[in-house]
Short mmCIF file of N, CA and C in Angstrom, two decimals:
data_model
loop_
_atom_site.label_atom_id
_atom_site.label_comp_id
_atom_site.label_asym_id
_atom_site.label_seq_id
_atom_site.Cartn_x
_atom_site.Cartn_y
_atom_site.Cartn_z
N UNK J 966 6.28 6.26 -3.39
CA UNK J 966 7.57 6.17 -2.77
C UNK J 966 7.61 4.91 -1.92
N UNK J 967 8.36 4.96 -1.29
CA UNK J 967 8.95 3.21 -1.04
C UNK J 967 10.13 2.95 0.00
N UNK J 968 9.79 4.17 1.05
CA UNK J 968 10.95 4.26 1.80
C UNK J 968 11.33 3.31 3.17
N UNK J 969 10.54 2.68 3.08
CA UNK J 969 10.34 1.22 3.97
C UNK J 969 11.38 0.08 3.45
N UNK J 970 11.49 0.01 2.35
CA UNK J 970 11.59 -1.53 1.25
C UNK J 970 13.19 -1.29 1.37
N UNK J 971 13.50 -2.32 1.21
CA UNK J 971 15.35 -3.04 0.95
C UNK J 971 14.79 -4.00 -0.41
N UNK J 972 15.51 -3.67 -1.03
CA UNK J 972 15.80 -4.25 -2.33
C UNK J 972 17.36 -4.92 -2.64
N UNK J 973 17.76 -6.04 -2.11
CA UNK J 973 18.89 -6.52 -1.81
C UNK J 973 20.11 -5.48 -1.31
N UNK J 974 20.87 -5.17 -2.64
CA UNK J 974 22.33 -4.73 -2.10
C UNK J 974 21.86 -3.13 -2.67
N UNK J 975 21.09 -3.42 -3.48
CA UNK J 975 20.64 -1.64 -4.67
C UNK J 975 20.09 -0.81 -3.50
N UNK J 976 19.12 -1.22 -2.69
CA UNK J 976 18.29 -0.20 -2.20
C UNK J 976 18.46 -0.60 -0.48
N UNK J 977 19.05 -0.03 0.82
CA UNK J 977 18.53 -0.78 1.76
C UNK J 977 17.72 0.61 3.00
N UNK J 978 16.76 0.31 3.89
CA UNK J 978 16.33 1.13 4.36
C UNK J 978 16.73 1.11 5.50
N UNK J 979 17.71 1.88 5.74
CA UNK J 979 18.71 1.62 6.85
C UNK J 979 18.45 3.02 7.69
N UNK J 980 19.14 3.36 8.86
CA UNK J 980 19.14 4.47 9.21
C UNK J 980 19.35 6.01 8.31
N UNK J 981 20.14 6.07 7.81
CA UNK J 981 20.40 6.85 6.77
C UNK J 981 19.89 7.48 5.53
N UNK J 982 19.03 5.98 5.22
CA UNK J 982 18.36 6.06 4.20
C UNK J 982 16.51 6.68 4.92
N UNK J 983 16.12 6.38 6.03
CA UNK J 983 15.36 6.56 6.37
C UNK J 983 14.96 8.03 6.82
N UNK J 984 16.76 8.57 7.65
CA UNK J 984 16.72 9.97 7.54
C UNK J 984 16.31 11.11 6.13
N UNK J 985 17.17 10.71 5.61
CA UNK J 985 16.94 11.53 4.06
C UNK J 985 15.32 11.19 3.15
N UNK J 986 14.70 10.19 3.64
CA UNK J 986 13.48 10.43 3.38
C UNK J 986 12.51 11.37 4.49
N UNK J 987 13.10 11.17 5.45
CA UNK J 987 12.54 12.18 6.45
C UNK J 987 12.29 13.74 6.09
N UNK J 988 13.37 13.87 5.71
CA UNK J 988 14.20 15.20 5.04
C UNK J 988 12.80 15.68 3.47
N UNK J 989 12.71 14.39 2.82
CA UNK J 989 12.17 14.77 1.65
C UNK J 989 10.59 14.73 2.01
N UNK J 990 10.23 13.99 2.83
CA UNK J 990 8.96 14.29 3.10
C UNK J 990 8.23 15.79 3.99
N UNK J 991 9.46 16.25 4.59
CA UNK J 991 9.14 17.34 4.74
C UNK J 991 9.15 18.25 3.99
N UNK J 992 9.96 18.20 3.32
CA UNK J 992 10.22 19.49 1.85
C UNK J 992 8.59 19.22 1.00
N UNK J 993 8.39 18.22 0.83
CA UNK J 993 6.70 17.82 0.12
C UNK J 993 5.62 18.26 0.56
N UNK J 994 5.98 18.67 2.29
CA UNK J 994 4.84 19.98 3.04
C UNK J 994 4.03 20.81 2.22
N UNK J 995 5.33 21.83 1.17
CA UNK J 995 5.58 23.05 0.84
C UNK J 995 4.56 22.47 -0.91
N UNK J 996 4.45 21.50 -0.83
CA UNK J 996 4.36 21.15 -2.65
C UNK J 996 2.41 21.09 -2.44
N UNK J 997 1.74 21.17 -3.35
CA UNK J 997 0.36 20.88 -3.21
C UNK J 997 -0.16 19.73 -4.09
N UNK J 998 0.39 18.42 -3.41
CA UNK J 998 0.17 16.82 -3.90
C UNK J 998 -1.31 16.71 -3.38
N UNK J 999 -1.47 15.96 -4.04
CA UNK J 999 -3.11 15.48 -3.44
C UNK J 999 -2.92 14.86 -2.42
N UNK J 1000 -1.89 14.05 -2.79
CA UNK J 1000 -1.64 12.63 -1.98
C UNK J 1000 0.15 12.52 -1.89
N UNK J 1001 0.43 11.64 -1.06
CA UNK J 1001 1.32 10.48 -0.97
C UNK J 1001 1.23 9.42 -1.04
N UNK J 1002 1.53 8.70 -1.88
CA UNK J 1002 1.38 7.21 -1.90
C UNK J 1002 2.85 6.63 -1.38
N UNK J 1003 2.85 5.74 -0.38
CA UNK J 1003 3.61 4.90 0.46
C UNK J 1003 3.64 3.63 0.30
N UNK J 1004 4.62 3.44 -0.55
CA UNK J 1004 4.78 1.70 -0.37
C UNK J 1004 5.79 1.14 1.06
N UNK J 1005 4.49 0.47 1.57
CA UNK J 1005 4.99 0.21 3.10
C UNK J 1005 6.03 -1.03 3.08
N UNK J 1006 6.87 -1.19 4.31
CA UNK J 1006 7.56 -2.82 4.07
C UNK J 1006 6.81 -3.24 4.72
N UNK J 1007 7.23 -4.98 3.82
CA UNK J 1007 7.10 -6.22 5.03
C UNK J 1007 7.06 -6.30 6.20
N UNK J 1008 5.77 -6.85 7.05
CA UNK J 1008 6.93 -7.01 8.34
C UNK J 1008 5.25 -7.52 8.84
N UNK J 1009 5.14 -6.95 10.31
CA UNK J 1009 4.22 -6.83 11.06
C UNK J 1009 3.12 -5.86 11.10
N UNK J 1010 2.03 -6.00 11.41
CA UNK J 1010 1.41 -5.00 11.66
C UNK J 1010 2.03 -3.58 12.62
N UNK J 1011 2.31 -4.27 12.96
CA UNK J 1011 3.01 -2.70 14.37
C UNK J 1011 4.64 -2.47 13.80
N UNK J 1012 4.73 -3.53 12.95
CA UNK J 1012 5.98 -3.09 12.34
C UNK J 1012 5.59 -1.94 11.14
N UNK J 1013 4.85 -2.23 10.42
CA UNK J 1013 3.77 -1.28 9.43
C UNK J 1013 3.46 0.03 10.11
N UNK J 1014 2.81 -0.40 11.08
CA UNK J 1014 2.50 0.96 11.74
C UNK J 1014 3.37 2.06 12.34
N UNK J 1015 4.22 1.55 12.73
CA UNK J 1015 5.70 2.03 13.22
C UNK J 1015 6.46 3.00 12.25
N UNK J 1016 6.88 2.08 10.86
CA UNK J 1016 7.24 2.86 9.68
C UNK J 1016 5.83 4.18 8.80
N UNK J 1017 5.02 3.72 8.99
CA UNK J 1017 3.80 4.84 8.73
C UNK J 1017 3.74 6.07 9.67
N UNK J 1018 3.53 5.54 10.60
CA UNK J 1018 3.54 7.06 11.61
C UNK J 1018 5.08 7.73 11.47
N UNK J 1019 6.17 6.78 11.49
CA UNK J 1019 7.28 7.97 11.48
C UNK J 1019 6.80 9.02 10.02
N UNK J 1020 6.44 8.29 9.21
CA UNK J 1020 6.18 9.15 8.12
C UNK J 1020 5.02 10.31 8.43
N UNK J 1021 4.06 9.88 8.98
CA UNK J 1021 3.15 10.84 9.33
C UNK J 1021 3.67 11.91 10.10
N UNK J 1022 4.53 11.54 10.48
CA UNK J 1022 5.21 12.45 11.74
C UNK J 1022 5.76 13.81 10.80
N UNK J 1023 6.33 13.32 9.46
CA UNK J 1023 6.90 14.40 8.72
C UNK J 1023 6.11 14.93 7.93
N UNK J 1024 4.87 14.30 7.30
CA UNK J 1024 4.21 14.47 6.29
C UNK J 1024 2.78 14.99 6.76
N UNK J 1025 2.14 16.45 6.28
CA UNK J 1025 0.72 16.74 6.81
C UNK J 1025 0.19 16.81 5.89
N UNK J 1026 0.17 16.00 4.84
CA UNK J 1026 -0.80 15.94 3.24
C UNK J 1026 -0.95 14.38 3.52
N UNK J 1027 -2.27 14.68 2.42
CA UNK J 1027 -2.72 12.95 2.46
C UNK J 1027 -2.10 12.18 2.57
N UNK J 1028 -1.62 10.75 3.28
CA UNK J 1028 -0.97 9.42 2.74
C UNK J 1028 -1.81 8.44 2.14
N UNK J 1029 -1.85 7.48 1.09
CA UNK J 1029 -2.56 6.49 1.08
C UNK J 1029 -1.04 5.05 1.26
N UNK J 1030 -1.61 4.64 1.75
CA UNK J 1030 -0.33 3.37 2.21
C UNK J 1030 -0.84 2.05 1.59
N UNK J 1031 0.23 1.10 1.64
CA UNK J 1031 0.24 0.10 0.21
C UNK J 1031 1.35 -0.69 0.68
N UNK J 1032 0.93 -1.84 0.74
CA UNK J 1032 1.72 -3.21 0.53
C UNK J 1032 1.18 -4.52 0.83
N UNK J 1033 0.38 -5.38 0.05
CA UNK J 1033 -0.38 -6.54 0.90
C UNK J 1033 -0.99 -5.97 1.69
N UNK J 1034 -2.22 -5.48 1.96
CA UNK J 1034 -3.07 -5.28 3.12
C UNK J 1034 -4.32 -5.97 2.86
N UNK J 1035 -4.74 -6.80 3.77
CA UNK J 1035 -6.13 -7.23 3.54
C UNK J 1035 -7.28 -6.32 4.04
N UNK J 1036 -8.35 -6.29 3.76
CA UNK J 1036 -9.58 -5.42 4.36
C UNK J 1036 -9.00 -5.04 6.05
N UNK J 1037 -8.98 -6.30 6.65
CA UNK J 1037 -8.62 -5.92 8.29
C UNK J 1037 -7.23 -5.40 8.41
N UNK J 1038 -6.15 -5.35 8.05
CA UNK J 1038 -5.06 -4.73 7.97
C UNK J 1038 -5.33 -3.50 7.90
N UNK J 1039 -5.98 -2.57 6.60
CA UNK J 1039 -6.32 -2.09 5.65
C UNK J 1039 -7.35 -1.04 6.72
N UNK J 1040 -8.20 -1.60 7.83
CA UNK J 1040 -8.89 -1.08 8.56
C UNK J 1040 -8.01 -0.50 9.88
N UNK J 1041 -6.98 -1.49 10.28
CA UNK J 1041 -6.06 -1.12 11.14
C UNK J 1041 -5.04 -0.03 11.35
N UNK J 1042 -4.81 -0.10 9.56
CA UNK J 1042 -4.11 1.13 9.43
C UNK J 1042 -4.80 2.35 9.81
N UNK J 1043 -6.00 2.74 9.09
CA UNK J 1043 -6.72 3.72 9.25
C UNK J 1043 -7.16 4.29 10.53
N UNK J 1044 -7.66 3.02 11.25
CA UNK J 1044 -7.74 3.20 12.70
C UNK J 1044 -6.74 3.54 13.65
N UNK J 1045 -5.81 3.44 13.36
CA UNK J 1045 -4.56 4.13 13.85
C UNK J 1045 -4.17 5.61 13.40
N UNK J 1046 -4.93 6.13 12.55
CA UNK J 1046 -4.54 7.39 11.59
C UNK J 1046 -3.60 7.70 11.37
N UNK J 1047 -2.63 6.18 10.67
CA UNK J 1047 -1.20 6.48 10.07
C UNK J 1047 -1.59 6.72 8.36
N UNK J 1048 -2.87 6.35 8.32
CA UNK J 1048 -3.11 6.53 6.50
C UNK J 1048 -4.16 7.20 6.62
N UNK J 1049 -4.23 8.18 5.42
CA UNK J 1049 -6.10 8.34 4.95
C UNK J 1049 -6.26 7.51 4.24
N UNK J 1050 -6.04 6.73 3.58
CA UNK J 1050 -6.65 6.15 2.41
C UNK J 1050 -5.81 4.58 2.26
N UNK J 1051 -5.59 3.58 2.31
CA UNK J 1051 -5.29 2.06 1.55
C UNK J 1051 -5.51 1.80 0.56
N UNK J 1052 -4.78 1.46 -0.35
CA UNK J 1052 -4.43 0.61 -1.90
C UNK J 1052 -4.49 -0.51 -1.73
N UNK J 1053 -5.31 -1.65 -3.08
CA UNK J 1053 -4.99 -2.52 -2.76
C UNK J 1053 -4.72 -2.81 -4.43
N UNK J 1054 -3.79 -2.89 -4.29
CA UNK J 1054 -2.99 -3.40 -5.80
C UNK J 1054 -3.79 -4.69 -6.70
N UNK J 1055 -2.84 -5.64 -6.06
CA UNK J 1055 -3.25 -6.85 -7.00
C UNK J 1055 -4.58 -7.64 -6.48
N UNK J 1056 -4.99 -7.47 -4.75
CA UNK J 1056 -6.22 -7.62 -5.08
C UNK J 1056 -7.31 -6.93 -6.22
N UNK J 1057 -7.53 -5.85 -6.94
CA UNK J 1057 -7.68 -5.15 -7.20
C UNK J 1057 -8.01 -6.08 -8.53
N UNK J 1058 -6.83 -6.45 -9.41
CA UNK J 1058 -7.08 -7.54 -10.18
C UNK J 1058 -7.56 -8.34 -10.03
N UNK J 1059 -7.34 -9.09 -8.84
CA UNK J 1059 -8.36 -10.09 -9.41
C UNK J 1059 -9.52 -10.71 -8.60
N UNK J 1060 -10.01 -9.22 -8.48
CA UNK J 1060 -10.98 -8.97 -7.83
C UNK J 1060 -11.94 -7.84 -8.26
N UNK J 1061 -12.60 -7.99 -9.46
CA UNK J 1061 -12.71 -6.71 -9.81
C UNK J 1061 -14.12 -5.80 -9.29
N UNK J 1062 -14.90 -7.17 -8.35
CA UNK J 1062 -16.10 -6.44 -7.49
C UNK J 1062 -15.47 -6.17 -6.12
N UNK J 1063 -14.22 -6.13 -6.13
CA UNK J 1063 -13.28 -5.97 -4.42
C UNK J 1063 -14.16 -5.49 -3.48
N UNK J 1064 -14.98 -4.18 -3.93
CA UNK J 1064 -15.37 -3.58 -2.92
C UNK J 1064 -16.80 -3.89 -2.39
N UNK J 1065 -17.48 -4.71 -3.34
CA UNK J 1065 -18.56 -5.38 -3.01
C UNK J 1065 -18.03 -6.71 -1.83
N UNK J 1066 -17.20 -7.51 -2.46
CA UNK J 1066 -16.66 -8.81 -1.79
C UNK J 1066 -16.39 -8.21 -0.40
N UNK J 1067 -15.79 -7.40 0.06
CA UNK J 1067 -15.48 -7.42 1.11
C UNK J 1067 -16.40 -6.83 1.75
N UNK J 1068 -17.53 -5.95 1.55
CA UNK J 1068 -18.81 -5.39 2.03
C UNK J 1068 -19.23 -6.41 2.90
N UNK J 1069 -19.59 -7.45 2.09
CA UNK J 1069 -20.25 -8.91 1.97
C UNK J 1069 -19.27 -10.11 2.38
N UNK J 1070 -18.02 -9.77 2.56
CA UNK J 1070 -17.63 -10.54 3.35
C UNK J 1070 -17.44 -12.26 2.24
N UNK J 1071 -17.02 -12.03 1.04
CA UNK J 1071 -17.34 -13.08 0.27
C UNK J 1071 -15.59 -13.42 0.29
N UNK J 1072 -15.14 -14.56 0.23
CA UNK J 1072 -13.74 -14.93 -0.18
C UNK J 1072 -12.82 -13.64 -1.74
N UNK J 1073 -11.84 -13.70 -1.33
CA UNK J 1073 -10.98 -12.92 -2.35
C UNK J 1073 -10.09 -13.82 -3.17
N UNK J 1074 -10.05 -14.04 -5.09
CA UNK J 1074 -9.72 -14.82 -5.21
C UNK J 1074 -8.40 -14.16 -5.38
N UNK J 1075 -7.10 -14.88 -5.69
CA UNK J 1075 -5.63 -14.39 -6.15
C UNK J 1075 -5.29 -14.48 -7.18
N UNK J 1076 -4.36 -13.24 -7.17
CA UNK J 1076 -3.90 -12.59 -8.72
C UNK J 1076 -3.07 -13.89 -8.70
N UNK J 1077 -2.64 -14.27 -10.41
CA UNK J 1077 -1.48 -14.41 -10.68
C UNK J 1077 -0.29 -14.00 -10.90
N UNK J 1078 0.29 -13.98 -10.23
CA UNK J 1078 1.91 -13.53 -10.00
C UNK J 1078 2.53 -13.57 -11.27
N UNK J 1079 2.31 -14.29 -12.14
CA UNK J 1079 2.80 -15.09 -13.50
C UNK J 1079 2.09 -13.79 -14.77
N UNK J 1080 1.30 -13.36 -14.64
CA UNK J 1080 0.11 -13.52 -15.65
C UNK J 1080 -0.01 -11.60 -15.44
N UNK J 1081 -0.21 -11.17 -14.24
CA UNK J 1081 -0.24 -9.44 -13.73
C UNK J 1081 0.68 -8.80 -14.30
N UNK J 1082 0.64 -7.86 -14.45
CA UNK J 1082 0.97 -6.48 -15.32
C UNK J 1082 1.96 -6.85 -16.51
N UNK J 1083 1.56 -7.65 -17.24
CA UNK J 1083 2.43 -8.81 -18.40
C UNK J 1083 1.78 -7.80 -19.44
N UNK J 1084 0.97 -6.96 -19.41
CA UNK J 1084 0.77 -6.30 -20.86
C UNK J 1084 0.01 -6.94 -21.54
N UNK J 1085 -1.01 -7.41 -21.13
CA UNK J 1085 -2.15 -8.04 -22.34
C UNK J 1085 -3.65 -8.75 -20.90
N UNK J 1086 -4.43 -9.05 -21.64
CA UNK J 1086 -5.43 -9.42 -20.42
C UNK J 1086 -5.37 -10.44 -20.12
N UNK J 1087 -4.64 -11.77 -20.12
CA UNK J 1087 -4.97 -12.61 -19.33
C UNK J 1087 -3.87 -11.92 -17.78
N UNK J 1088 -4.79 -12.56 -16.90
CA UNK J 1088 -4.21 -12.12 -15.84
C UNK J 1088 -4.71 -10.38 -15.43
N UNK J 1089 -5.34 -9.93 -16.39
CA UNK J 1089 -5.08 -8.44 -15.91
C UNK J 1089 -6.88 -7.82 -15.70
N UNK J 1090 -7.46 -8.29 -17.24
CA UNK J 1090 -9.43 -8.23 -16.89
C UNK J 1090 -9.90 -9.46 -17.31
N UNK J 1091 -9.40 -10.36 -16.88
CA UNK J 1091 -9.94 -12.27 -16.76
C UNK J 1091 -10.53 -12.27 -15.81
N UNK J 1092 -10.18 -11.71 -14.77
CA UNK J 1092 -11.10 -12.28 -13.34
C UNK J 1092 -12.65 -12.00 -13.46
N UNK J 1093 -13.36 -13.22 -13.14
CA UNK J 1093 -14.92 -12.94 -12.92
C UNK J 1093 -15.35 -12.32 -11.56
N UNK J 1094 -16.09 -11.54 -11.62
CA UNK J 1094 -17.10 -11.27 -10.49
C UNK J 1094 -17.26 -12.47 -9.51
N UNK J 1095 -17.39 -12.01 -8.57
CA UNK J 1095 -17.62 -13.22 -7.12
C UNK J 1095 -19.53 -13.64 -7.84
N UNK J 1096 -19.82 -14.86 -7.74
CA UNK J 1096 -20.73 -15.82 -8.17
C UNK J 1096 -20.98 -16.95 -6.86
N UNK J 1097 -22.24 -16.90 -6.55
CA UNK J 1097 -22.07 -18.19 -5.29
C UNK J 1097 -22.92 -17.60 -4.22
#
């Protein structure tokens, strides 16, 4: 879900819109999801955090939260206990030892924007292992 995001004129996350997700995340109490997955907006960290906890506020099942987060973001969230869990999408691609690299503290290289979820592998299992 994605109740953070404005999508020009189609989607905006306005007061209104924010209520009625309020509304649906509580009704999801009652459901036995493993998870929630949260696509967070843009913004700030405390702007992030801000829109996460209102959600936590409604929601007592897992969240994992998602949007651009780097390892330290990614740690911030958690440390705040607005998420159990962080996604990391397109690092993910093209990064496919992610969880070693960041153990180790090694540079993260970047997806192509061009080339990601295009339906075939370049761009999708091209990336090499961190080397160096």
């Amino acid at each position: 879900m994605s109740p953070g995001r404005t999508s020009g004129t189609a989607f905006t996350a306005d007061k209104e819109t924010l209520a009625g997700y309020d509304q649906l995340l509580k009704k999801l109490n009652g459901s036995n999801l493993a998870y929630l997955h949260l696509m967070g907006a843009p913004g700030t960290i405390e702007e992030r955090i801000a829109l996460l906890s209102r959600h936590r506020a409604h929601h007592r099942g897992n969240i994992v939260a998602d949007l651009g987060f780097t390892q330290a973001l990614g740690n911030e969230i958690l440390g705040h206990g607005v998420g159990d869990a962080v996604s990391f999408g397109a690092p993910f691609l093209a990064n496919p030892d992610l969880v070693g690299r960041s153990a180790q503290g090694h540079p993260l290289a970047q997806a192509d924007r061009e080339t990601r979820y295009a339906g075939h592998a370049e761009g999708y299992t091209d990336y090499p292992a961190f080397s160096g």
